[in-house]
Coordinates of C-alpha atoms in Angstrom, one line a residue:
X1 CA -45.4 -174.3 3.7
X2 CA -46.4 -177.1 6.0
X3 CA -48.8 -176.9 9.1
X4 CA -48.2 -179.5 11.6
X5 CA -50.8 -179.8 13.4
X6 CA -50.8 -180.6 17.2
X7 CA -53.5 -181.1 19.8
X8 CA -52.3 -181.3 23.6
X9 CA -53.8 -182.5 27.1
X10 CA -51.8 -183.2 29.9
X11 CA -48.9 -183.8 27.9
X12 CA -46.3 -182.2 29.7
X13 CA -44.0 -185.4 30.5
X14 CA -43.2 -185.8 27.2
X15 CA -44.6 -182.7 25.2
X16 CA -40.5 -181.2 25.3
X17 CA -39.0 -183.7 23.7
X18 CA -41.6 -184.6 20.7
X19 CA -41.5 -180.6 19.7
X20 CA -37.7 -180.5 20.3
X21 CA -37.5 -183.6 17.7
X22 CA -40.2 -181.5 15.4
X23 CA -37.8 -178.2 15.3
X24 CA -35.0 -180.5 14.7
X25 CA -36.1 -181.6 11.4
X26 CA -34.4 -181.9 8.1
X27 CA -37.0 -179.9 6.5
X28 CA -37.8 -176.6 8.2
X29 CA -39.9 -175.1 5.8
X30 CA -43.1 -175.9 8.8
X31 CA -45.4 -173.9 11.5
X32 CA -46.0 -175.7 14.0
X33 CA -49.9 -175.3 15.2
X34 CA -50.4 -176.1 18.5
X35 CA -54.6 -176.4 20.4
X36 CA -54.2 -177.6 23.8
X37 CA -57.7 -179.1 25.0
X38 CA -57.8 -177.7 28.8
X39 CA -54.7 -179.2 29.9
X40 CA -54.9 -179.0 34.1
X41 CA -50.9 -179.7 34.1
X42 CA -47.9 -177.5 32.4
X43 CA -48.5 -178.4 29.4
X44 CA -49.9 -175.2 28.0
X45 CA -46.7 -172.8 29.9
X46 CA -44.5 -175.0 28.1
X47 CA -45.9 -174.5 25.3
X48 CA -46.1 -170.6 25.9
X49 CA -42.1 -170.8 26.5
X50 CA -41.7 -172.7 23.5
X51 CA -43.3 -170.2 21.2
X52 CA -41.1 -167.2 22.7
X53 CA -38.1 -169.9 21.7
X54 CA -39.0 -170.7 18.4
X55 CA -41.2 -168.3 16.6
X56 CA -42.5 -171.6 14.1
X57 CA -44.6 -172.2 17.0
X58 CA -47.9 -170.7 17.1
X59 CA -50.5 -171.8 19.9
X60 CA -54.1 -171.8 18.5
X61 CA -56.1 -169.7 21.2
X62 CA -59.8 -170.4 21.0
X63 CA -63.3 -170.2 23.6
X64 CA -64.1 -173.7 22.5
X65 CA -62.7 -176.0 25.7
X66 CA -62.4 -179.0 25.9
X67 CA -63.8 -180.7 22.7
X68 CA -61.9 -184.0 23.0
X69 CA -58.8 -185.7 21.2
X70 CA -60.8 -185.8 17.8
X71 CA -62.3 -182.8 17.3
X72 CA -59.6 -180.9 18.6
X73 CA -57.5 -182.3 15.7
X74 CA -60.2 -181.4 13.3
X75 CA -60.5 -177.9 14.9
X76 CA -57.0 -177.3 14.2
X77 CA -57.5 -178.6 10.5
X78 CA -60.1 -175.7 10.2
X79 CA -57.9 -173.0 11.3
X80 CA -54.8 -174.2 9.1
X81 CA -53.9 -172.4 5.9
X82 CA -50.5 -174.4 5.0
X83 CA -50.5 -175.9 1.6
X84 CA -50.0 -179.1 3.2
X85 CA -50.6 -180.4 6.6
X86 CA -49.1 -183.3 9.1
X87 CA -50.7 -184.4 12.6
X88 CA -48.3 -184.8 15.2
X89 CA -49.2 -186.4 18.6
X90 CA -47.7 -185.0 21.9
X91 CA -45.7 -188.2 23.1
X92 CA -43.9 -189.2 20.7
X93 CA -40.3 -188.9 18.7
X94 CA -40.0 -188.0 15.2
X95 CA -37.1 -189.4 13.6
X96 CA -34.6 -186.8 11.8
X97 CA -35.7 -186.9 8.2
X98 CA -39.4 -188.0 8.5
X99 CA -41.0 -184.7 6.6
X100 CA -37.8 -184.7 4.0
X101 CA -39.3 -188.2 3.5
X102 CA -42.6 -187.6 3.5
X103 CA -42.8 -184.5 1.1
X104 CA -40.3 -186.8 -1.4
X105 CA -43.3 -189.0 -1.2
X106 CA -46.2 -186.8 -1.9
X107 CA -44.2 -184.9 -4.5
X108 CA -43.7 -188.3 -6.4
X109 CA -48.3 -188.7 -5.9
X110 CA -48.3 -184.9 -7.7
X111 CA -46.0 -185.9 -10.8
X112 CA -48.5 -188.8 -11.5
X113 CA -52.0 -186.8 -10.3
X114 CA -54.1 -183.8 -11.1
X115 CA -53.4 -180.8 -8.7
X116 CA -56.9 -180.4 -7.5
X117 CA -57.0 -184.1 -6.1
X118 CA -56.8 -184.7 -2.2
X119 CA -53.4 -186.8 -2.1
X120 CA -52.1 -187.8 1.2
X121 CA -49.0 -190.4 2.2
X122 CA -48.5 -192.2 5.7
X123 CA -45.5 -194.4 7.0
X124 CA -44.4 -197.5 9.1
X125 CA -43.8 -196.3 12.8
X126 CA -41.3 -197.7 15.3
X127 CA -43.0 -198.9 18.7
X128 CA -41.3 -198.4 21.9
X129 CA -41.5 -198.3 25.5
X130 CA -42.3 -195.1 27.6
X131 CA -38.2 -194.8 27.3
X132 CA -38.1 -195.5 23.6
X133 CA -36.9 -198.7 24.2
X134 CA -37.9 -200.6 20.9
X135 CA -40.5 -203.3 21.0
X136 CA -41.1 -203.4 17.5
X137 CA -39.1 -201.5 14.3
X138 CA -42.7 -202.3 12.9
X139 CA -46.3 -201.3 13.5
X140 CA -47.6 -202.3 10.5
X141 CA -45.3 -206.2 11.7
X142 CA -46.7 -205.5 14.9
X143 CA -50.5 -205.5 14.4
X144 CA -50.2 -207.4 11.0
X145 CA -51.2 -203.9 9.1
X146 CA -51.7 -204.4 5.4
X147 CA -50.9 -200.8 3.7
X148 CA -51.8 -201.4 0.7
X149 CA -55.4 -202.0 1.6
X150 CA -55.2 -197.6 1.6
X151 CA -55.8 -197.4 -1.9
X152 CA -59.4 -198.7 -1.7
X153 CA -61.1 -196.6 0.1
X154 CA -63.8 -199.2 1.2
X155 CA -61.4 -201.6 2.4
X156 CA -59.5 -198.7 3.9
X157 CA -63.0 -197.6 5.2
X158 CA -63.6 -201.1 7.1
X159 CA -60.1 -201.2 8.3
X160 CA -57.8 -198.6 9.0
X161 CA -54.1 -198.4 8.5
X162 CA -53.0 -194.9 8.7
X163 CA -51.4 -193.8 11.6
X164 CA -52.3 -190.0 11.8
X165 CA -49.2 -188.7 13.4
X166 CA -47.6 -190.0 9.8
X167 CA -49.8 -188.1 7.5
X168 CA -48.7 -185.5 5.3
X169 CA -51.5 -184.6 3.2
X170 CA -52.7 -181.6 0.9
X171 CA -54.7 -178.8 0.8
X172 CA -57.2 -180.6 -1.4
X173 CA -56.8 -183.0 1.3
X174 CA -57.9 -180.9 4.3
X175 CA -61.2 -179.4 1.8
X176 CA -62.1 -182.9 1.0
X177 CA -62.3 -183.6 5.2
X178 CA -64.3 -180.7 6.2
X179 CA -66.6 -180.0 7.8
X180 CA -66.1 -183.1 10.1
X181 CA -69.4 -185.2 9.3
X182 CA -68.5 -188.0 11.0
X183 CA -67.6 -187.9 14.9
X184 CA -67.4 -191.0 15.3
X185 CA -64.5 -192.0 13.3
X186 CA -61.3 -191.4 14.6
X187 CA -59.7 -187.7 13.0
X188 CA -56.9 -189.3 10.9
X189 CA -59.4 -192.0 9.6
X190 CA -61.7 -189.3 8.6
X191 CA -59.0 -188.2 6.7
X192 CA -57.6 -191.2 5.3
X193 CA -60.7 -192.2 3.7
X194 CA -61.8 -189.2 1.9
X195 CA -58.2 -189.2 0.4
X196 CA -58.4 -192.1 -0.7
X197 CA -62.0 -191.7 -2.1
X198 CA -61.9 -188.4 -4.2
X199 CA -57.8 -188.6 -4.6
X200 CA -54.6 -190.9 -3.7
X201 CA -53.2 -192.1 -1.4
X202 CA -49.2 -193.7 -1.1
X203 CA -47.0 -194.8 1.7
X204 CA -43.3 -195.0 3.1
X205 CA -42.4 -198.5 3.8
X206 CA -40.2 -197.3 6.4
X207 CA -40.6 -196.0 10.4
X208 CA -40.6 -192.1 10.2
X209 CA -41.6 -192.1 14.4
X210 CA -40.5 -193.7 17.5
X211 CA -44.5 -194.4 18.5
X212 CA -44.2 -194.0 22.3
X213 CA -46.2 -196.6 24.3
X214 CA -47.4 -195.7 27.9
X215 CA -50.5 -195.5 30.5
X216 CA -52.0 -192.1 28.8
X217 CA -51.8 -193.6 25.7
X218 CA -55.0 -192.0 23.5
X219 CA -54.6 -194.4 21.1
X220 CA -52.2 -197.2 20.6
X221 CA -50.0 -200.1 19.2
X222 CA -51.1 -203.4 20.6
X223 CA -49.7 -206.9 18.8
X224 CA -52.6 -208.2 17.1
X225 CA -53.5 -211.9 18.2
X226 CA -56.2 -214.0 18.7
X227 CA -56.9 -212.2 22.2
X228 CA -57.1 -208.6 20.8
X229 CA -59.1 -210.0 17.4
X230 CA -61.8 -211.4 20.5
X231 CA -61.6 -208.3 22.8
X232 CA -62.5 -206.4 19.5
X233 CA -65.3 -209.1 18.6
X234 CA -67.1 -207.9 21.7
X235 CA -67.8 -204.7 20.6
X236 CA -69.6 -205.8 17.2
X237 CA -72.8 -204.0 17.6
X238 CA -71.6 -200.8 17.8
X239 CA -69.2 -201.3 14.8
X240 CA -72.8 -202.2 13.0
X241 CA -73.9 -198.9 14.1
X242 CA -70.6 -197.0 12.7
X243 CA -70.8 -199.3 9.4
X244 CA -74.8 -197.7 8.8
X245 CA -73.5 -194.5 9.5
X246 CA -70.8 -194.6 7.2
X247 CA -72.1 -196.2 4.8
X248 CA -74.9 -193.9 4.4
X249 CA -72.2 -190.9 4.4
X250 CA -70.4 -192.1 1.9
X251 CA -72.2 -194.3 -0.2
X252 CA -72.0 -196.9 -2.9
X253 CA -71.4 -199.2 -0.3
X254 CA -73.1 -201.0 2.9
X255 CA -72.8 -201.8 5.8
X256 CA -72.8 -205.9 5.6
X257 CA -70.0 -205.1 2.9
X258 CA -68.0 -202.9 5.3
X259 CA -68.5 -206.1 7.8
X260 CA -67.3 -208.5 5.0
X261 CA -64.1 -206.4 4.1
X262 CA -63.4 -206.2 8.0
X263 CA -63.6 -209.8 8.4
X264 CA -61.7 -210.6 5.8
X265 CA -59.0 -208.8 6.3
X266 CA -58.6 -209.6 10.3
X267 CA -59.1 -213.3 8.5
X268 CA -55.6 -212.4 6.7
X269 CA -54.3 -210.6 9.6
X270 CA -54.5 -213.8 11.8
X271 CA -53.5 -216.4 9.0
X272 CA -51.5 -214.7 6.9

């Protein structure tokens, strides 16, 4: 059984259609685990009326409030039981066959891999408009995204390239991440990285989501250019700050290497 995990705020615009593409799966062997984070719209009664719909819909009710887009994700982790999970964001589409796919993929990491090891697999996502018109059939195009990097987790580490709302990931997986030591790392790259440390990681070459662009965007795709490379350059100090954390979490590495690997790869990012 699959948890897909879900985390909610104010997402009522578009929070219909992404669960109505999530019920419509290939694969329905799922429970979908829903936390919303003190939603002030209608997201959480259309969520109530979804459950009474479809009884694969369970809403997570805890006292905790508002804890915020990562650790509401993290929260949910903690509470699911599935022998595998997936993340799913509120505002997005996911194509037909994208857990078929996915669990294709992870079964192939389990032929090659001892049982006990975290193993996770992410895809390629679709960008589009706030109408799913396309932008790009490509993230990883898009931003210049390097997938391969994934299966060192150092590199991985300095540079991300795992969507979370493409995860599917094991229950050795979901051990290896908790407890949440590291706040402030995005959720799936929390993930991503102890996967790829104490297990495997693999990837779908292929779009598995329409990635819906818009104003409430948490996160997002954004080409990747000189101008974004320079926006981001601003911010160097605190990615020091991150690097010493991290590096002192995980060890056997440091921060002036995390630093290196980052510039290296935005190096091949810009120039190919």
């Amino acid at each position: 059984m699959i948890d897909i995990l879900m985390s909610t705020f104010n997402g009522e615009r578009y929070l219909g259609e992404q669960i109505r593409s999530i019920l419509g799966q290939s694969f329905a062997e799922f429970r979908l685990v829903v936390r919303d984070d003190g939603s002030a719209d209608g997201t959480l009664a259309l969520i109530e009326e979804l459950c009474r719909e479809d009884e694969r819909i369970t809403l997570l009710r805890d006292s905790e409030g508002n804890l915020g887009l990562r650790r509401s994700f993290m929260r949910l982790l903690e509470a699911s039981e599935g022998e595998y999970f997936m993340f799913a964001d509120q505002d997005d589409v996911w194509l037909p066959e994208k857990i078929e796919r996915s669990m294709e993929a992870i079964k192939r990491l389990e032929s090659s891999s001892e049982a006990s090891k975290p193993l996770l697999v992410f895809t390629d996502l679709r960008i589009t408009n706030d109408r799913l018109e396309p932008i790009d059939d490509s993230l990883w195009h898009y931003q210049r995204l390097r997938p391969e990097i994934s299966r060192d987790w150092k590199r991985l580490l300095a540079q991300n390239v795992v969507t979370g709302c493409t995860i599917l990931a094991n229950r050795a997986a979901a051990r290896a991440a908790l407890p949440f030591a590291l706040p402030e790392m995005m959720h799936d790259h929390w993930v991503a990285v102890n996967a790829a440390k104490f297990g495997k990681i693999g990837y779908i070459s292929e779009p598995t989501v329409l990635y819906r662009q818009h104003s409430a965007n948490a996160e997002g795709g954004r080409d990747f250019g000189l101008k974004y490379a320079a926006g981001k350059s601003l911010g160097l100090g605190e990615r020091i700050e991150f690097y010493k954390k991290a590096a002192a979490h995980f060890g056997d590495v440091t921060a002036a290497e995390l630093l290196r690997l980052k510039a290296a790869e935005n190096l091949k990012r810009l120039f190919g």
